[in-house]
């Protein structure tokens, strides 16, 4: 067993703090809005980009297109979003938020994208590059599936 002040123990505690902050935010978000974190984030993107399609939504959220389509399906079924074929190319579906979806966003505590993406966006580039490099080393040691990076934390 390592001493409590060993670097690996301190870093483990830091990861726990980060993960628990994320979990706490998602629990509060779900409690106050009635939706999961990824659904609220999707609603906020659709609200800010009326007419966006599921593929572009997936890119905006940096998630698999199939995950975005599943999120959209749930939001449409609950009456928060409309999906209609618009424009010349009738193959593309345009998403628009409905009043019920706007009400969910009003109730939801921010940030809609989650506390981790919001905090990361405030870091300077040098810090982000260090984190990226160091986390890549950790991911390699874990032999983790990098495709998991396209699954929102609120789905974990």
PDB file of C-alpha atoms in Angstrom:
ATOM      1  CA  UNK A   1       0.000   0.000   0.000  1.00  0.00           C
ATOM      2  CA  UNK A   2       1.266   3.445  -0.889  1.00  0.00           C
ATOM      3  CA  UNK A   3       1.473   6.266   1.640  1.00  0.00           C
ATOM      4  CA  UNK A   4      -1.382   8.779   1.440  1.00  0.00           C
ATOM      5  CA  UNK A   5       1.014  11.498   0.306  1.00  0.00           C
ATOM      6  CA  UNK A   6       2.489   9.485  -2.609  1.00  0.00           C
ATOM      7  CA  UNK A   7       2.106  11.282  -5.959  1.00  0.00           C
ATOM      8  CA  UNK A   8      -0.053   8.478  -7.400  1.00  0.00           C
ATOM      9  CA  UNK A   9      -2.409   8.734  -4.393  1.00  0.00           C
ATOM     10  CA  UNK A  10      -2.644  12.525  -4.683  1.00  0.00           C
ATOM     11  CA  UNK A  11      -3.421  12.302  -8.403  1.00  0.00           C
ATOM     12  CA  UNK A  12      -6.006   9.581  -7.760  1.00  0.00           C
ATOM     13  CA  UNK A  13      -7.709  11.918  -5.277  1.00  0.00           C
ATOM     14  CA  UNK A  14      -7.663  14.672  -7.907  1.00  0.00           C
ATOM     15  CA  UNK A  15      -9.375  12.377 -10.427  1.00  0.00           C
ATOM     16  CA  UNK A  16     -11.997  11.518  -7.805  1.00  0.00           C
ATOM     17  CA  UNK A  17     -12.626  15.225  -7.202  1.00  0.00           C
ATOM     18  CA  UNK A  18     -13.072  15.834 -10.948  1.00  0.00           C
ATOM     19  CA  UNK A  19     -15.329  12.796 -11.480  1.00  0.00           C
ATOM     20  CA  UNK A  20     -17.442  13.618  -8.436  1.00  0.00           C
ATOM     21  CA  UNK A  21     -17.872  17.228  -9.569  1.00  0.00           C
ATOM     22  CA  UNK A  22     -19.077  15.957 -12.947  1.00  0.00           C
ATOM     23  CA  UNK A  23     -21.438  13.388 -11.356  1.00  0.00           C
ATOM     24  CA  UNK A  24     -22.839  15.979  -8.947  1.00  0.00           C
ATOM     25  CA  UNK A  25     -23.546  18.397 -11.797  1.00  0.00           C
ATOM     26  CA  UNK A  26     -25.287  15.696 -13.863  1.00  0.00           C
ATOM     27  CA  UNK A  27     -27.417  14.608 -10.884  1.00  0.00           C
ATOM     28  CA  UNK A  28     -28.460  18.218 -10.240  1.00  0.00           C
ATOM     29  CA  UNK A  29     -29.128  18.764 -13.931  1.00  0.00           C
ATOM     30  CA  UNK A  30     -31.324  15.674 -14.140  1.00  0.00           C
ATOM     31  CA  UNK A  31     -33.143  16.549 -10.920  1.00  0.00           C
ATOM     32  CA  UNK A  32     -33.936  20.123 -11.987  1.00  0.00           C
ATOM     33  CA  UNK A  33     -34.580  19.582 -15.707  1.00  0.00           C
ATOM     34  CA  UNK A  34     -35.872  16.011 -15.880  1.00  0.00           C
ATOM     35  CA  UNK A  35     -33.338  15.188 -18.613  1.00  0.00           C
ATOM     36  CA  UNK A  36     -29.863  13.743 -18.668  1.00  0.00           C
ATOM     37  CA  UNK A  37     -26.808  15.886 -19.284  1.00  0.00           C
ATOM     38  CA  UNK A  38     -26.290  14.918 -22.909  1.00  0.00           C
ATOM     39  CA  UNK A  39     -29.952  15.641 -23.703  1.00  0.00           C
ATOM     40  CA  UNK A  40     -29.750  19.092 -22.135  1.00  0.00           C
ATOM     41  CA  UNK A  41     -26.515  19.803 -24.004  1.00  0.00           C
ATOM     42  CA  UNK A  42     -28.140  18.691 -27.275  1.00  0.00           C
ATOM     43  CA  UNK A  43     -31.138  20.937 -26.571  1.00  0.00           C
ATOM     44  CA  UNK A  44     -28.843  23.898 -25.951  1.00  0.00           C
ATOM     45  CA  UNK A  45     -26.994  23.301 -29.246  1.00  0.00           C
ATOM     46  CA  UNK A  46     -30.280  22.978 -31.171  1.00  0.00           C
ATOM     47  CA  UNK A  47     -31.555  26.139 -29.474  1.00  0.00           C
ATOM     48  CA  UNK A  48     -28.438  28.089 -30.448  1.00  0.00           C
ATOM     49  CA  UNK A  49     -28.307  26.668 -33.995  1.00  0.00           C
ATOM     50  CA  UNK A  50     -31.895  26.353 -35.289  1.00  0.00           C
ATOM     51  CA  UNK A  51     -32.082  24.027 -38.282  1.00  0.00           C
ATOM     52  CA  UNK A  52     -28.971  22.034 -37.342  1.00  0.00           C
ATOM     53  CA  UNK A  53     -28.982  18.400 -38.475  1.00  0.00           C
ATOM     54  CA  UNK A  54     -28.133  15.318 -36.416  1.00  0.00           C
ATOM     55  CA  UNK A  55     -24.724  14.924 -38.096  1.00  0.00           C
ATOM     56  CA  UNK A  56     -23.745  18.515 -37.322  1.00  0.00           C
ATOM     57  CA  UNK A  57     -25.131  18.123 -33.807  1.00  0.00           C
ATOM     58  CA  UNK A  58     -22.856  15.118 -33.311  1.00  0.00           C
ATOM     59  CA  UNK A  59     -19.872  17.156 -34.514  1.00  0.00           C
ATOM     60  CA  UNK A  60     -20.787  20.088 -32.266  1.00  0.00           C
ATOM     61  CA  UNK A  61     -20.952  17.772 -29.250  1.00  0.00           C
ATOM     62  CA  UNK A  62     -17.971  15.646 -30.389  1.00  0.00           C
ATOM     63  CA  UNK A  63     -19.996  12.436 -30.116  1.00  0.00           C
ATOM     64  CA  UNK A  64     -20.806   9.581 -32.498  1.00  0.00           C
ATOM     65  CA  UNK A  65     -23.442  10.455 -35.076  1.00  0.00           C
ATOM     66  CA  UNK A  66     -25.483   7.444 -33.927  1.00  0.00           C
ATOM     67  CA  UNK A  67     -25.409   8.774 -30.349  1.00  0.00           C
ATOM     68  CA  UNK A  68     -26.597  12.167 -31.606  1.00  0.00           C
ATOM     69  CA  UNK A  69     -29.409  10.503 -33.570  1.00  0.00           C
ATOM     70  CA  UNK A  70     -30.501   8.600 -30.456  1.00  0.00           C
ATOM     71  CA  UNK A  71     -30.489  11.828 -28.426  1.00  0.00           C
ATOM     72  CA  UNK A  72     -32.581  13.555 -31.108  1.00  0.00           C
ATOM     73  CA  UNK A  73     -35.054  10.657 -31.249  1.00  0.00           C
ATOM     74  CA  UNK A  74     -35.642  10.921 -27.486  1.00  0.00           C
ATOM     75  CA  UNK A  75     -36.031  14.705 -27.615  1.00  0.00           C
ATOM     76  CA  UNK A  76     -38.531  14.464 -30.495  1.00  0.00           C
ATOM     77  CA  UNK A  77     -40.514  11.722 -28.721  1.00  0.00           C
ATOM     78  CA  UNK A  78     -40.763  13.875 -25.582  1.00  0.00           C
ATOM     79  CA  UNK A  79     -41.958  16.897 -27.568  1.00  0.00           C
ATOM     80  CA  UNK A  80     -38.888  19.077 -26.964  1.00  0.00           C
ATOM     81  CA  UNK A  81     -37.653  19.240 -30.564  1.00  0.00           C
ATOM     82  CA  UNK A  82     -39.094  19.022 -34.066  1.00  0.00           C
ATOM     83  CA  UNK A  83     -37.316  17.244 -36.884  1.00  0.00           C
ATOM     84  CA  UNK A  84     -38.509  18.264 -40.332  1.00  0.00           C
ATOM     85  CA  UNK A  85     -37.158  17.986 -43.831  1.00  0.00           C
ATOM     86  CA  UNK A  86     -36.436  21.496 -45.072  1.00  0.00           C
ATOM     87  CA  UNK A  87     -34.867  23.174 -48.067  1.00  0.00           C
ATOM     88  CA  UNK A  88     -33.965  21.864 -51.495  1.00  0.00           C
ATOM     89  CA  UNK A  89     -32.248  18.699 -50.271  1.00  0.00           C
ATOM     90  CA  UNK A  90     -35.151  16.871 -48.636  1.00  0.00           C
ATOM     91  CA  UNK A  91     -32.827  14.158 -47.289  1.00  0.00           C
ATOM     92  CA  UNK A  92     -31.563  16.407 -44.495  1.00  0.00           C
ATOM     93  CA  UNK A  93     -33.584  16.842 -41.329  1.00  0.00           C
ATOM     94  CA  UNK A  94     -33.554  20.240 -39.612  1.00  0.00           C
ATOM     95  CA  UNK A  95     -33.911  20.314 -35.840  1.00  0.00           C
ATOM     96  CA  UNK A  96     -35.723  23.082 -34.019  1.00  0.00           C
ATOM     97  CA  UNK A  97     -36.439  23.491 -30.325  1.00  0.00           C
ATOM     98  CA  UNK A  98     -40.059  23.676 -29.178  1.00  0.00           C
ATOM     99  CA  UNK A  99     -41.397  25.746 -26.252  1.00  0.00           C
ATOM    100  CA  UNK A 100     -41.289  22.691 -23.960  1.00  0.00           C
ATOM    101  CA  UNK A 101     -37.594  22.295 -24.794  1.00  0.00           C
ATOM    102  CA  UNK A 102     -36.936  25.956 -24.073  1.00  0.00           C
ATOM    103  CA  UNK A 103     -38.639  25.503 -20.696  1.00  0.00           C
ATOM    104  CA  UNK A 104     -36.299  22.608 -19.906  1.00  0.00           C
ATOM    105  CA  UNK A 105     -33.310  24.839 -20.708  1.00  0.00           C
ATOM    106  CA  UNK A 106     -34.691  27.575 -18.441  1.00  0.00           C
ATOM    107  CA  UNK A 107     -34.942  25.084 -15.539  1.00  0.00           C
ATOM    108  CA  UNK A 108     -31.571  23.434 -16.143  1.00  0.00           C
ATOM    109  CA  UNK A 109     -28.595  24.631 -14.110  1.00  0.00           C
ATOM    110  CA  UNK A 110     -25.670  25.635 -16.305  1.00  0.00           C
ATOM    111  CA  UNK A 111     -23.422  25.074 -17.975  1.00  0.00           C
ATOM    112  CA  UNK A 112     -25.462  23.056 -20.484  1.00  0.00           C
ATOM    113  CA  UNK A 113     -22.391  21.315 -21.911  1.00  0.00           C
ATOM    114  CA  UNK A 114     -21.339  20.246 -18.411  1.00  0.00           C
ATOM    115  CA  UNK A 115     -18.873  21.478 -15.840  1.00  0.00           C
ATOM    116  CA  UNK A 116     -15.842  19.674 -17.283  1.00  0.00           C
ATOM    117  CA  UNK A 117     -16.056  21.039 -20.860  1.00  0.00           C
ATOM    118  CA  UNK A 118     -16.806  24.456 -19.390  1.00  0.00           C
ATOM    119  CA  UNK A 119     -13.754  24.355 -17.088  1.00  0.00           C
ATOM    120  CA  UNK A 120     -11.484  23.017 -19.850  1.00  0.00           C
ATOM    121  CA  UNK A 121     -12.560  25.872 -22.126  1.00  0.00           C
ATOM    122  CA  UNK A 122     -11.196  28.353 -19.571  1.00  0.00           C
ATOM    123  CA  UNK A 123      -7.691  26.857 -19.496  1.00  0.00           C
ATOM    124  CA  UNK A 124      -4.841  28.348 -21.493  1.00  0.00           C
ATOM    125  CA  UNK A 125      -3.421  26.462 -24.462  1.00  0.00           C
ATOM    126  CA  UNK A 126      -0.163  25.473 -22.752  1.00  0.00           C
ATOM    127  CA  UNK A 127      -2.065  23.876 -19.863  1.00  0.00           C
ATOM    128  CA  UNK A 128      -4.395  22.048 -22.247  1.00  0.00           C
ATOM    129  CA  UNK A 129      -1.467  20.722 -24.292  1.00  0.00           C
ATOM    130  CA  UNK A 130       0.245  19.420 -21.122  1.00  0.00           C
ATOM    131  CA  UNK A 131      -2.973  17.781 -19.970  1.00  0.00           C
ATOM    132  CA  UNK A 132      -3.523  16.245 -23.409  1.00  0.00           C
ATOM    133  CA  UNK A 133      -0.006  14.780 -23.489  1.00  0.00           C
ATOM    134  CA  UNK A 134      -0.134  13.457 -19.940  1.00  0.00           C
ATOM    135  CA  UNK A 135      -3.621  12.009 -20.296  1.00  0.00           C
ATOM    136  CA  UNK A 136      -2.576  10.302 -23.558  1.00  0.00           C
ATOM    137  CA  UNK A 137       0.185   8.570 -21.589  1.00  0.00           C
ATOM    138  CA  UNK A 138      -2.307   7.491 -18.912  1.00  0.00           C
ATOM    139  CA  UNK A 139      -4.812   6.253 -21.531  1.00  0.00           C
ATOM    140  CA  UNK A 140      -2.061   4.175 -23.151  1.00  0.00           C
ATOM    141  CA  UNK A 141      -1.171   2.630 -19.751  1.00  0.00           C
ATOM    142  CA  UNK A 142      -4.840   1.800 -19.216  1.00  0.00           C
ATOM    143  CA  UNK A 143      -5.002   0.248 -22.687  1.00  0.00           C
ATOM    144  CA  UNK A 144      -8.365   2.007 -22.898  1.00  0.00           C
ATOM    145  CA  UNK A 145     -10.651   2.045 -25.929  1.00  0.00           C
ATOM    146  CA  UNK A 146     -10.220   5.504 -27.458  1.00  0.00           C
ATOM    147  CA  UNK A 147     -13.681   5.232 -29.054  1.00  0.00           C
ATOM    148  CA  UNK A 148     -15.017   5.747 -25.530  1.00  0.00           C
ATOM    149  CA  UNK A 149     -13.991   9.385 -25.979  1.00  0.00           C
ATOM    150  CA  UNK A 150     -17.040   9.837 -28.222  1.00  0.00           C
ATOM    151  CA  UNK A 151     -19.488   8.817 -25.477  1.00  0.00           C
ATOM    152  CA  UNK A 152     -20.744  11.678 -23.284  1.00  0.00           C
ATOM    153  CA  UNK A 153     -19.827  11.357 -19.597  1.00  0.00           C
ATOM    154  CA  UNK A 154     -23.498  11.641 -18.696  1.00  0.00           C
ATOM    155  CA  UNK A 155     -24.026   8.321 -20.526  1.00  0.00           C
ATOM    156  CA  UNK A 156     -21.411   6.531 -18.405  1.00  0.00           C
TER     157      UNK A 156
END
